[in-house]
PDB file of C-alpha atoms (C1' of nucleotides) in Angstrom:
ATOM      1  CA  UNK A 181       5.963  21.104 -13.309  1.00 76.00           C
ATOM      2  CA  UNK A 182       7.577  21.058 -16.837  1.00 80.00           C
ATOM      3  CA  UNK A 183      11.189  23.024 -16.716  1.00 68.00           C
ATOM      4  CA  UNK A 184      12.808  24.424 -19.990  1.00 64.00           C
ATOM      5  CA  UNK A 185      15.847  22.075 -19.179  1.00 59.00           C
ATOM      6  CA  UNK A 186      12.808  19.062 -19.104  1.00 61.00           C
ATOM      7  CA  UNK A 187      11.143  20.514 -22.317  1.00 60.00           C
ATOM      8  CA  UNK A 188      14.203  20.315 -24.000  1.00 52.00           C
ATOM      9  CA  UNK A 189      15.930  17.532 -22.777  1.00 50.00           C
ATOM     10  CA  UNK A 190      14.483  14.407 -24.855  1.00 50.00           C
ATOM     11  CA  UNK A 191      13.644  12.326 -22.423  1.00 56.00           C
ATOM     12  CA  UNK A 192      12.728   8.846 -24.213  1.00 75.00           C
ATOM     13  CA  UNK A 193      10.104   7.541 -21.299  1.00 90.00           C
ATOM     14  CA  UNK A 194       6.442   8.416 -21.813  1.00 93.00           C
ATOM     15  CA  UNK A 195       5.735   7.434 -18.258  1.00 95.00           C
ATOM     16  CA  UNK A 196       8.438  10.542 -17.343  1.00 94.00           C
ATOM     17  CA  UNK A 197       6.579  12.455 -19.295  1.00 92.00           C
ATOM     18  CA  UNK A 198       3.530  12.250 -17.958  1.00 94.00           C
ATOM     19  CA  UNK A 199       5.106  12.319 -14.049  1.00 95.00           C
ATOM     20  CA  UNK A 200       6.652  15.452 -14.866  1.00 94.00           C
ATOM     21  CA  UNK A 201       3.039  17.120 -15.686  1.00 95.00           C
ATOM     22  CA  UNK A 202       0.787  15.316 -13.142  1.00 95.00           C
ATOM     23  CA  UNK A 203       2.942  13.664 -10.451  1.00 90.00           C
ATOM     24  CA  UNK A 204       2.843  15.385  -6.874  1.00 87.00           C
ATOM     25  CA  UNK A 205       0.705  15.106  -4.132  1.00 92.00           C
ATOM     26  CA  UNK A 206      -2.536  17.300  -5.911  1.00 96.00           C
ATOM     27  CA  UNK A 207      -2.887  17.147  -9.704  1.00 97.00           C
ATOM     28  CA  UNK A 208      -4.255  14.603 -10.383  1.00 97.00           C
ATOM     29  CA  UNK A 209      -7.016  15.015  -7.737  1.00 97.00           C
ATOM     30  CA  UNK A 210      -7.566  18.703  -8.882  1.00 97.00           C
ATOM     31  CA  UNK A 211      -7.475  17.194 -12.545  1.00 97.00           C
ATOM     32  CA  UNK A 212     -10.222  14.213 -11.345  1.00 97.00           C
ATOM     33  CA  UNK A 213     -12.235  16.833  -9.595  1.00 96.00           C
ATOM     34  CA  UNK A 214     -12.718  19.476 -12.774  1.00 97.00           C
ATOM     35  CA  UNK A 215     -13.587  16.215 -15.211  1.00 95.00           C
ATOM     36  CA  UNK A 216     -17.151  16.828 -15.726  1.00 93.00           C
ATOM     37  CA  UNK A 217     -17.147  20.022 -15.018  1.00 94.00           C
ATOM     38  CA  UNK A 218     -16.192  23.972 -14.551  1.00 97.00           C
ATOM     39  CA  UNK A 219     -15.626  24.482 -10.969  1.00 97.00           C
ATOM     40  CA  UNK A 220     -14.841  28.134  -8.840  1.00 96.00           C
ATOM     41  CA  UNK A 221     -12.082  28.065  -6.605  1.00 97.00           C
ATOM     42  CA  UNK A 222     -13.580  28.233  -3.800  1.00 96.00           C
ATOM     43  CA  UNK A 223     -15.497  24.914  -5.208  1.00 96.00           C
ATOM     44  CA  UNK A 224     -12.434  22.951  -5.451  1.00 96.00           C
ATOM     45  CA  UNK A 225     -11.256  23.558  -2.574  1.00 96.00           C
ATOM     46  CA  UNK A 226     -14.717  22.717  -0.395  1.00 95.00           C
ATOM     47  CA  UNK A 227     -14.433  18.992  -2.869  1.00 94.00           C
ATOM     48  CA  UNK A 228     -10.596  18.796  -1.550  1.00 95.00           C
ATOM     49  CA  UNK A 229     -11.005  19.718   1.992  1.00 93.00           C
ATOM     50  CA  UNK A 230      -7.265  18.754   2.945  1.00 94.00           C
ATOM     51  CA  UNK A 231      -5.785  21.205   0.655  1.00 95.00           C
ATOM     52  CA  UNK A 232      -4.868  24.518   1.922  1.00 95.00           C
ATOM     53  CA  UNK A 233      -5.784  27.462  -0.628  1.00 96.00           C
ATOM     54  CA  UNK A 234      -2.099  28.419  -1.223  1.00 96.00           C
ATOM     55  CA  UNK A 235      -1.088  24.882  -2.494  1.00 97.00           C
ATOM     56  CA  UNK A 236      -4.660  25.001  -4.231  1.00 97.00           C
ATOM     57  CA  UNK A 237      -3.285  28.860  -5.670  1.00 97.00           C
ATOM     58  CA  UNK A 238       0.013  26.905  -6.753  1.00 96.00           C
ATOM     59  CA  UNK A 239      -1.198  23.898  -8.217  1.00 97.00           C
ATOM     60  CA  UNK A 240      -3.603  25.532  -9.941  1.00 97.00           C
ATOM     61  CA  UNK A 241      -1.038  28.249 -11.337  1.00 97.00           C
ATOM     62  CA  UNK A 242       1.599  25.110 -12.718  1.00 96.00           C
ATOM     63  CA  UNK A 243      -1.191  23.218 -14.291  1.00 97.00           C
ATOM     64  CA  UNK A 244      -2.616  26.564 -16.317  1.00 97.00           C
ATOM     65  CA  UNK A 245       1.524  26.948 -17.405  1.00 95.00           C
ATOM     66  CA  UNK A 246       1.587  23.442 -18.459  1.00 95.00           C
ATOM     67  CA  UNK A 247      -2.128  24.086 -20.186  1.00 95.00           C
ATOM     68  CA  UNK A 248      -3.927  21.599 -18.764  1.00 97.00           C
ATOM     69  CA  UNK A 249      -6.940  23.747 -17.613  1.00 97.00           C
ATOM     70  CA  UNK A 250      -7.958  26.794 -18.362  1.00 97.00           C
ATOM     71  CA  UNK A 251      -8.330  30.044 -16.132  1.00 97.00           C
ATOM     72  CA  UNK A 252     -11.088  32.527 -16.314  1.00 97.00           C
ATOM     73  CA  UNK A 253     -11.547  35.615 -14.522  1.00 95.00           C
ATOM     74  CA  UNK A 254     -14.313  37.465 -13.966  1.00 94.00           C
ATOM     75  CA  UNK A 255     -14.227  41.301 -13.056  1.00 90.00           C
ATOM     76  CA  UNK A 256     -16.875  41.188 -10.385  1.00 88.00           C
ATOM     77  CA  UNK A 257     -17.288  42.028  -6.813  1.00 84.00           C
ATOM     78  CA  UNK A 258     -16.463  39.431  -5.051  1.00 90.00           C
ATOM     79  CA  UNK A 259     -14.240  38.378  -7.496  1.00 93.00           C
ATOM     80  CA  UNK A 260     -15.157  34.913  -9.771  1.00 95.00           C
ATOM     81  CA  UNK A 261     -12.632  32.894 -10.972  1.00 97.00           C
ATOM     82  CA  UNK A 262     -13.826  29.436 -13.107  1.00 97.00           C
ATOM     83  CA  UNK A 263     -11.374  26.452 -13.579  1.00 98.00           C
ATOM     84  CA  UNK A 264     -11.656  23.973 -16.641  1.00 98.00           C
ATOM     85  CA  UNK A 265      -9.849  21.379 -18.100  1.00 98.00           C
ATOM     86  CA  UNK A 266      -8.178  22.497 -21.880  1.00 97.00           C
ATOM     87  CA  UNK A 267      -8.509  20.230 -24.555  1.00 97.00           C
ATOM     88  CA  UNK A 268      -4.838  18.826 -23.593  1.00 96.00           C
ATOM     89  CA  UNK A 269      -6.412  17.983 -20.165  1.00 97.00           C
ATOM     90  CA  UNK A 270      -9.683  16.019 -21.171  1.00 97.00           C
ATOM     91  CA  UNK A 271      -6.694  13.748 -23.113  1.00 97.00           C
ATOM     92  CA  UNK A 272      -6.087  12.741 -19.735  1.00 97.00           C
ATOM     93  CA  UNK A 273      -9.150  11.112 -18.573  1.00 97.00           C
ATOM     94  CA  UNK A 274      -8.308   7.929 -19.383  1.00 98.00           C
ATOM     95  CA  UNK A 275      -5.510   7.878 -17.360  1.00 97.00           C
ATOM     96  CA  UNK A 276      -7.591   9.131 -14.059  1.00 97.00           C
ATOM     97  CA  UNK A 277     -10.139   7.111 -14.755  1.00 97.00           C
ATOM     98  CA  UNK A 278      -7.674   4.093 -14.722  1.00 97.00           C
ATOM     99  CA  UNK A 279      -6.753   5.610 -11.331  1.00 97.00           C
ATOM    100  CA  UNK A 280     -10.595   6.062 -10.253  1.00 96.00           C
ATOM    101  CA  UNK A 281     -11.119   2.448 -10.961  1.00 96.00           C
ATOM    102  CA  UNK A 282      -7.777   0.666  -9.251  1.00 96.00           C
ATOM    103  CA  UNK A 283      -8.687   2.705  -6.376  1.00 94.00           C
ATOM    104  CA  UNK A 284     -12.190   1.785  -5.978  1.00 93.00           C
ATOM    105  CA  UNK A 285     -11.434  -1.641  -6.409  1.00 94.00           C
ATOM    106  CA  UNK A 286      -8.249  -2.139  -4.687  1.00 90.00           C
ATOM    107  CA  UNK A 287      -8.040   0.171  -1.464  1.00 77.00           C
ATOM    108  CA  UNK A 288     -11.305   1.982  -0.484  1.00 62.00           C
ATOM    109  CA  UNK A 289     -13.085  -0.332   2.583  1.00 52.00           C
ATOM    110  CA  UNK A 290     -10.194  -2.896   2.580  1.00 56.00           C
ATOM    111  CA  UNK A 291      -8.028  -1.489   5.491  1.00 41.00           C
ATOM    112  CA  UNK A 292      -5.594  -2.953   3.052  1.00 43.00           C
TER     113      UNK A 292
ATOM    114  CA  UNK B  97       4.296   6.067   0.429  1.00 77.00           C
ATOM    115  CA  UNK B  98       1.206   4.418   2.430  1.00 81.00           C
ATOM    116  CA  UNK B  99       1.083   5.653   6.586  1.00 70.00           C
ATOM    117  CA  UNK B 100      -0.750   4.449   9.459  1.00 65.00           C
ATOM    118  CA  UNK B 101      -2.495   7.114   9.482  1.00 61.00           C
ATOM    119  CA  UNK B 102      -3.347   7.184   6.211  1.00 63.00           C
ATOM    120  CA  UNK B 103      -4.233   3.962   6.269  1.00 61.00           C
ATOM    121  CA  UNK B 104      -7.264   4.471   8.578  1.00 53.00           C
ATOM    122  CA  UNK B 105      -8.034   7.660   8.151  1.00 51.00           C
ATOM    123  CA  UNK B 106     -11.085   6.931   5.672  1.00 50.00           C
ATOM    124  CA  UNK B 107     -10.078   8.988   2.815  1.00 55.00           C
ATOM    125  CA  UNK B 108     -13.001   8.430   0.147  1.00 75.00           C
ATOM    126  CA  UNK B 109     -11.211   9.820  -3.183  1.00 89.00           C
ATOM    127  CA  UNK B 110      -9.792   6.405  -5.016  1.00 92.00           C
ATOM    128  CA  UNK B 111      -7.402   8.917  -7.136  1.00 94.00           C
ATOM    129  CA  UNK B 112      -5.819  10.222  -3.444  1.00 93.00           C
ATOM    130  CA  UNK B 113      -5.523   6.647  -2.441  1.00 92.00           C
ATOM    131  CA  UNK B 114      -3.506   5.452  -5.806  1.00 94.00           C
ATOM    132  CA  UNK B 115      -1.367   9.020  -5.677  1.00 95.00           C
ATOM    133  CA  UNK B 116      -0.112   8.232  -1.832  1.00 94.00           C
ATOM    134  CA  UNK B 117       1.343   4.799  -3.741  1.00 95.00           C
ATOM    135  CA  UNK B 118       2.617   5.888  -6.686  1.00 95.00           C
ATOM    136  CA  UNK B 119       3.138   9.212  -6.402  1.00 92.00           C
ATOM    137  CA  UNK B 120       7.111  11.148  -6.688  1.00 89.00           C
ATOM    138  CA  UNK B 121       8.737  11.298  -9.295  1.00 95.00           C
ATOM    139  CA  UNK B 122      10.126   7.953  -9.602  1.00 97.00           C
ATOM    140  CA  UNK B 123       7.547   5.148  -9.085  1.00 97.00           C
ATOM    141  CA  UNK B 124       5.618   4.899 -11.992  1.00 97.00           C
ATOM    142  CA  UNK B 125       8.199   4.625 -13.658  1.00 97.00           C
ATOM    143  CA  UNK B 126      10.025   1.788 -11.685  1.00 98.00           C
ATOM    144  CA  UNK B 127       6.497  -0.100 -11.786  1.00 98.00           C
ATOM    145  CA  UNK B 128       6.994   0.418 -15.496  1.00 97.00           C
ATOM    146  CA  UNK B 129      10.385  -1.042 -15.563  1.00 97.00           C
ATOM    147  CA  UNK B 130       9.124  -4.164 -14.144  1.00 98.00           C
ATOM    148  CA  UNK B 131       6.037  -4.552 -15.791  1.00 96.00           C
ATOM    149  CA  UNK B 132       7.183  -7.641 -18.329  1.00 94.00           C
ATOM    150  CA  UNK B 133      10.388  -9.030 -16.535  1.00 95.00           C
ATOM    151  CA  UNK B 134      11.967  -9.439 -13.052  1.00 97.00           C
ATOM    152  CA  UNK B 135      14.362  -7.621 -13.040  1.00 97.00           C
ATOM    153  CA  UNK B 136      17.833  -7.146 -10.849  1.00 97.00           C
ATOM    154  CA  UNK B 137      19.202  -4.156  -8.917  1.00 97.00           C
ATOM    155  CA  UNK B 138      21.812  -2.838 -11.206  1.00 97.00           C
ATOM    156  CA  UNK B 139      19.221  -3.814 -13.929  1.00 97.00           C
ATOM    157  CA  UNK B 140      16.569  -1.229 -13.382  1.00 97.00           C
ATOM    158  CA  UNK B 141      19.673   1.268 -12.586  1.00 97.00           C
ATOM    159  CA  UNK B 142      20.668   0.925 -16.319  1.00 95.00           C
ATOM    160  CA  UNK B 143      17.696   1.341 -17.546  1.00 95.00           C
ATOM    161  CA  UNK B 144      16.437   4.351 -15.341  1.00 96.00           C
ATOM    162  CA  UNK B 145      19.828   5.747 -16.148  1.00 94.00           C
ATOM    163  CA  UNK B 146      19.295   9.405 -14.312  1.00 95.00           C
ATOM    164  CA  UNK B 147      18.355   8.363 -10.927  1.00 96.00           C
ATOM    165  CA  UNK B 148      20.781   7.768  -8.013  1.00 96.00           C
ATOM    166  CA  UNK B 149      20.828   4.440  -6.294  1.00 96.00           C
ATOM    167  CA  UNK B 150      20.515   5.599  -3.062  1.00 96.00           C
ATOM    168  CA  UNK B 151      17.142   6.706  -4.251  1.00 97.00           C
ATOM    169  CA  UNK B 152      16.455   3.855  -6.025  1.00 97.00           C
ATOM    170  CA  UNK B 153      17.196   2.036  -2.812  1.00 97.00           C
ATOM    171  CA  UNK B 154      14.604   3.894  -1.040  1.00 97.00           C
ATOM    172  CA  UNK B 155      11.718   4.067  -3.746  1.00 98.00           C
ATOM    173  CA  UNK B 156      12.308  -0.379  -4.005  1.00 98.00           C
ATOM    174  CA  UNK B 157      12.198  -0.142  -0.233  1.00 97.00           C
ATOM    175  CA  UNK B 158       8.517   1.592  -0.175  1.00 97.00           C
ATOM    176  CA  UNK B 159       7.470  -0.349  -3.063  1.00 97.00           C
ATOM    177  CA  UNK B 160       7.913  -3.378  -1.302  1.00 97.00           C
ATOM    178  CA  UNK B 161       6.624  -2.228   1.924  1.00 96.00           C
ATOM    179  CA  UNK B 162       3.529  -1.039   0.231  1.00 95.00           C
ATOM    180  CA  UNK B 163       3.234  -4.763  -1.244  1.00 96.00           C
ATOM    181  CA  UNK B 164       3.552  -3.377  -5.126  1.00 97.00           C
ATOM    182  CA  UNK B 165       7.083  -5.550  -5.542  1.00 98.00           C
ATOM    183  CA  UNK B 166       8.554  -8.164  -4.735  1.00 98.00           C
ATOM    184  CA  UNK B 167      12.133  -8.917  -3.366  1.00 98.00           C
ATOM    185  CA  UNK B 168      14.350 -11.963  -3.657  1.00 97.00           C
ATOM    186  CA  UNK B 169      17.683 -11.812  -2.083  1.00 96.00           C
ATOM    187  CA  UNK B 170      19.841 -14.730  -3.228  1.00 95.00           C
ATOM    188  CA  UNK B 171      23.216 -15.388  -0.852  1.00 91.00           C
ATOM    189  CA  UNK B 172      25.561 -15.072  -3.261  1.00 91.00           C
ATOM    190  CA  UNK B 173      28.525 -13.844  -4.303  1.00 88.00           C
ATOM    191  CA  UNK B 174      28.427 -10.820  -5.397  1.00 92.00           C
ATOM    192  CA  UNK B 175      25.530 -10.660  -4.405  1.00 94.00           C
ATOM    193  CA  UNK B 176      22.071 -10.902  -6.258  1.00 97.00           C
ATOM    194  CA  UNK B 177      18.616  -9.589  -5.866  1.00 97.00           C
ATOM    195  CA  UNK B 178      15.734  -9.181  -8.155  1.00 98.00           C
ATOM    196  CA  UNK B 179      12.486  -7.614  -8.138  1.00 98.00           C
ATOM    197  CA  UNK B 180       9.283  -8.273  -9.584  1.00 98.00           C
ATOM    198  CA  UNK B 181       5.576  -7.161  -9.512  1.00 98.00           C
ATOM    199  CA  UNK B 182       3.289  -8.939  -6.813  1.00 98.00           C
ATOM    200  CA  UNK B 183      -0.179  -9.549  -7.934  1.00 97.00           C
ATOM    201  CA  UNK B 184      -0.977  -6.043  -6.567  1.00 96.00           C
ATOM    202  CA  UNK B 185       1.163  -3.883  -8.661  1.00 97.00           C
ATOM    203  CA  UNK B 186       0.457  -6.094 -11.581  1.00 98.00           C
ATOM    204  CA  UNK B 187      -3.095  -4.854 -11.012  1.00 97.00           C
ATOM    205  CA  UNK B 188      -1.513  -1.356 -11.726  1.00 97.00           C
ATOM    206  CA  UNK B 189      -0.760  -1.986 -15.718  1.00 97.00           C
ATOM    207  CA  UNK B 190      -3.478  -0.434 -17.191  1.00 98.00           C
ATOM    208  CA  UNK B 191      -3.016   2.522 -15.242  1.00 97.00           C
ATOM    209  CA  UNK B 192       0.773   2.674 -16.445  1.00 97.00           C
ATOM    210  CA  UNK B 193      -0.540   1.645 -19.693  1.00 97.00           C
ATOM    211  CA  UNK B 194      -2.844   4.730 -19.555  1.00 97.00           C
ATOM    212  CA  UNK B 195       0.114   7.291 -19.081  1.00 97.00           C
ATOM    213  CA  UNK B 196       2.310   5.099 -21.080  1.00 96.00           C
ATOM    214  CA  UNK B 197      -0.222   5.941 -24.012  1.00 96.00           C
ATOM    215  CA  UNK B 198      -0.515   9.691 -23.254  1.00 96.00           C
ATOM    216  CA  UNK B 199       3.192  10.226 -22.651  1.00 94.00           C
ATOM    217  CA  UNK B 200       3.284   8.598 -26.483  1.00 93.00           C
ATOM    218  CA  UNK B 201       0.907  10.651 -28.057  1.00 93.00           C
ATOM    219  CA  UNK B 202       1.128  13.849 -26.382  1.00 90.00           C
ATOM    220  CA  UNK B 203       5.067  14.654 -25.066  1.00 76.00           C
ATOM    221  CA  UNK B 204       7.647  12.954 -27.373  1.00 62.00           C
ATOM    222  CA  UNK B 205       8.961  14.754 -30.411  1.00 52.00           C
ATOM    223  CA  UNK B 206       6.556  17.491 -29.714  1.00 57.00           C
ATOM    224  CA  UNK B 207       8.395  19.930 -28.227  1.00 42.00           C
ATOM    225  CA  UNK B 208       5.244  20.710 -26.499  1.00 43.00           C
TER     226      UNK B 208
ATOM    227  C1'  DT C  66     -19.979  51.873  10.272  1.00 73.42           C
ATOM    228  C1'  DT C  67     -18.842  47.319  10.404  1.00 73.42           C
ATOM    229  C1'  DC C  68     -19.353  42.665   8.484  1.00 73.42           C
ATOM    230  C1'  DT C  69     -19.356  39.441   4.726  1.00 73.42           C
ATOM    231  C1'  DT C  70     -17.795  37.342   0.589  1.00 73.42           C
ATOM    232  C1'  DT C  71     -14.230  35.742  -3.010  1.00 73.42           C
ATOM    233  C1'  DA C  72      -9.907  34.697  -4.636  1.00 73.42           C
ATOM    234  C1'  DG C  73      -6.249  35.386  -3.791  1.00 73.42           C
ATOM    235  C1'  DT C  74      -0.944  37.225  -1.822  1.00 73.42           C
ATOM    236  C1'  DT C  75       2.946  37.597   1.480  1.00 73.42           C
ATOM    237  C1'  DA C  76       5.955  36.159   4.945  1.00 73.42           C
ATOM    238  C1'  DC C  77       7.504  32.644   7.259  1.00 73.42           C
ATOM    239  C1'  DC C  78       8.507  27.895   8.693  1.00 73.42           C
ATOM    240  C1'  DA C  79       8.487  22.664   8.617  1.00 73.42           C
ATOM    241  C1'  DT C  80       8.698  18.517   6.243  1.00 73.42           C
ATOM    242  C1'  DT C  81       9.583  15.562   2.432  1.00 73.42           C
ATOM    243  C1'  DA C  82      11.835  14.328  -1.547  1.00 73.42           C
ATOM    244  C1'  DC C  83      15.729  14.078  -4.090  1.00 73.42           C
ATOM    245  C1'  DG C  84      20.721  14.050  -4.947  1.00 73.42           C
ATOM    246  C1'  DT C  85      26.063  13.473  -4.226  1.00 73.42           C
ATOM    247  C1'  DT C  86      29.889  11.373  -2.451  1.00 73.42           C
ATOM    248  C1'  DA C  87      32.223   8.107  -0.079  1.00 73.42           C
ATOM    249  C1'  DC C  88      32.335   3.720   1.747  1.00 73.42           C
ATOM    250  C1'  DC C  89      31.504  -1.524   2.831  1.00 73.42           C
ATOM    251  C1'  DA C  90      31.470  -6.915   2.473  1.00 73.42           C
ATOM    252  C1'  DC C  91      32.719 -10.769  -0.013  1.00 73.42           C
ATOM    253  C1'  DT C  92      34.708 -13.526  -3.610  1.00 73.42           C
ATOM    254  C1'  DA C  93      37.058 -14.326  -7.935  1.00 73.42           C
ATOM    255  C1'  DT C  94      40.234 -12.856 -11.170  1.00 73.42           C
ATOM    256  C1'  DT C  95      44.493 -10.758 -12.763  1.00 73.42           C
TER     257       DT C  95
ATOM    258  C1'  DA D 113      48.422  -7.269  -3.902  1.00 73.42           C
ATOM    259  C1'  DA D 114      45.288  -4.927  -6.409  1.00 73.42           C
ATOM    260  C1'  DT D 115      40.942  -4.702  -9.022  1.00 73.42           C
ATOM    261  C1'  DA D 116      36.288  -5.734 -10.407  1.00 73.42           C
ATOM    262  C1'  DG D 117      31.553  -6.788  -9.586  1.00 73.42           C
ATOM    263  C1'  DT D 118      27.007  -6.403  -6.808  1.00 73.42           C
ATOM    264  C1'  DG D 119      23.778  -4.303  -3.927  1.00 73.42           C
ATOM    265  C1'  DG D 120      23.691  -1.777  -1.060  1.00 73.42           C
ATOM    266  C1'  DT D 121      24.414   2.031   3.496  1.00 73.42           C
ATOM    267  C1'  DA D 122      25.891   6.557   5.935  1.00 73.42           C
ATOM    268  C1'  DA D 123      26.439  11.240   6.167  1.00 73.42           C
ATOM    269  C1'  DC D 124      25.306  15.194   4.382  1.00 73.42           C
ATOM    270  C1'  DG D 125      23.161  18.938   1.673  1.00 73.42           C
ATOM    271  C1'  DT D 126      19.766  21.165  -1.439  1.00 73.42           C
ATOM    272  C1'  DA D 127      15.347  21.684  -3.647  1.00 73.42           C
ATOM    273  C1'  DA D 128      10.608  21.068  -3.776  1.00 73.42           C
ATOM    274  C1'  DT D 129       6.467  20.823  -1.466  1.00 73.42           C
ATOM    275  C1'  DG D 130       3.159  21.709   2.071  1.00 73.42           C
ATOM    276  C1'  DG D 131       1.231  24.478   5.737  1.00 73.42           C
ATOM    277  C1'  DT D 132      -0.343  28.612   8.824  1.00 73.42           C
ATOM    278  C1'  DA D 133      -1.700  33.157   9.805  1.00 73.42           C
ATOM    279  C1'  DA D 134      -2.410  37.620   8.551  1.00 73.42           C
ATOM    280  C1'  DC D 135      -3.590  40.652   5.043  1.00 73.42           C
ATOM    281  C1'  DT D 136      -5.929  42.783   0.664  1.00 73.42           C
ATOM    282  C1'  DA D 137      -9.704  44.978  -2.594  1.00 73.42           C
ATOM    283  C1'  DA D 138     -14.198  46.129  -3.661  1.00 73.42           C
ATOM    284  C1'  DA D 139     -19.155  46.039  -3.246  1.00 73.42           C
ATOM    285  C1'  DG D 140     -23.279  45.072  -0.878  1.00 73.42           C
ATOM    286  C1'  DA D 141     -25.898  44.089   3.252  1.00 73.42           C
ATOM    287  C1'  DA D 142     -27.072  44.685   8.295  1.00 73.42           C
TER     288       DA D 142
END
DNA sequence: TTCTTTAGTTACCATTACGTTACCACTATT
DNA sequence: AATAGTGGTAACGTAATGGTAACTAAAGAA
């Protein structure tokens, strides 16, 4: 996530910046998996099996404070809660994308 | 970095498989660092100015072991070593060209 | 009444990542 | 004899991340 002391601090390297809003083990997947479209919690979490619901809860949390997606609650029984990407967010598809595509070509079926 | 396990455990997302590479806080921006030049040891210290060298140390080590780098020890005295992209991480560039590009248009001088 | 469903939270622990400091080998230079 | 320069390593500690299990509220269904 994005501290003060990080917001603040001018750090000259774009790559930084970006790291410091998407690196870890989970955004980008959670980012990849809401690119087309608005998904439920329970949603993501079925699409990223190996993620356990707290560090879904977290990561989810961090990227809404860093507005990347957008949160929307519901009031209903059982409660409904719909993740989005924010306008901020969509500017980062070509960067997953680029992601999408070295990893389909360069690991997937090669045992590498 | 890259495990056995994860290495043939079949994981089908492409983004996943590029995050277990590159992900942390440092290597995209390392891969970045080399992406024109070899470069030397103390080199890519300069210019990453706020990370230790025992980390860089370890972050060239997995780099290397993950077949992204390159490194050339030359016996000298004092001794030299430089690193460069194998044909593999040059592969990554338009992926670090991607964030490269959003760090630049969304982060700097915005106070975001 | 009890069960089911959803989207969490809380407490707790383990593992990984990151960071600091001190130190080393070897040679040339001062 | 002491210092500088290079590319590290060792020991150690903290911070961040990841994970499990148990629990919650509220409404509807069996």
């Amino acid at each position: 996530m994005v501290t003060k002391e990080e917001k603040t601090t001018q750090n000259p390297c774009p790559v930084s910046a970006m790291v410091a809003l998407i690196g870890g083990k989970w955004k980008p997947i959670i980012l990849y998996c809401l690119r087309s479209d608005t998904r439920r919690f329970g949603e993501i979490a079925t699409r990223i099996p190996t993620i356990s619901r707290k560090v879904l809860t977290d990561q989810l949390k961090e990227l809404e404070q860093d507005q990347l997606i957008i949160r929307e609650q519901f009031n209903e029984t059982p409660p409904r809660v719909e993740y989005s990407l924010s306008e901020l967010g969509k500017s980062m598809a070509p960067v997953l994308a680029a992601m999408e595509k070295w990893g389909t070509e360069n690991i997937l079926n090669k045992h590498l």
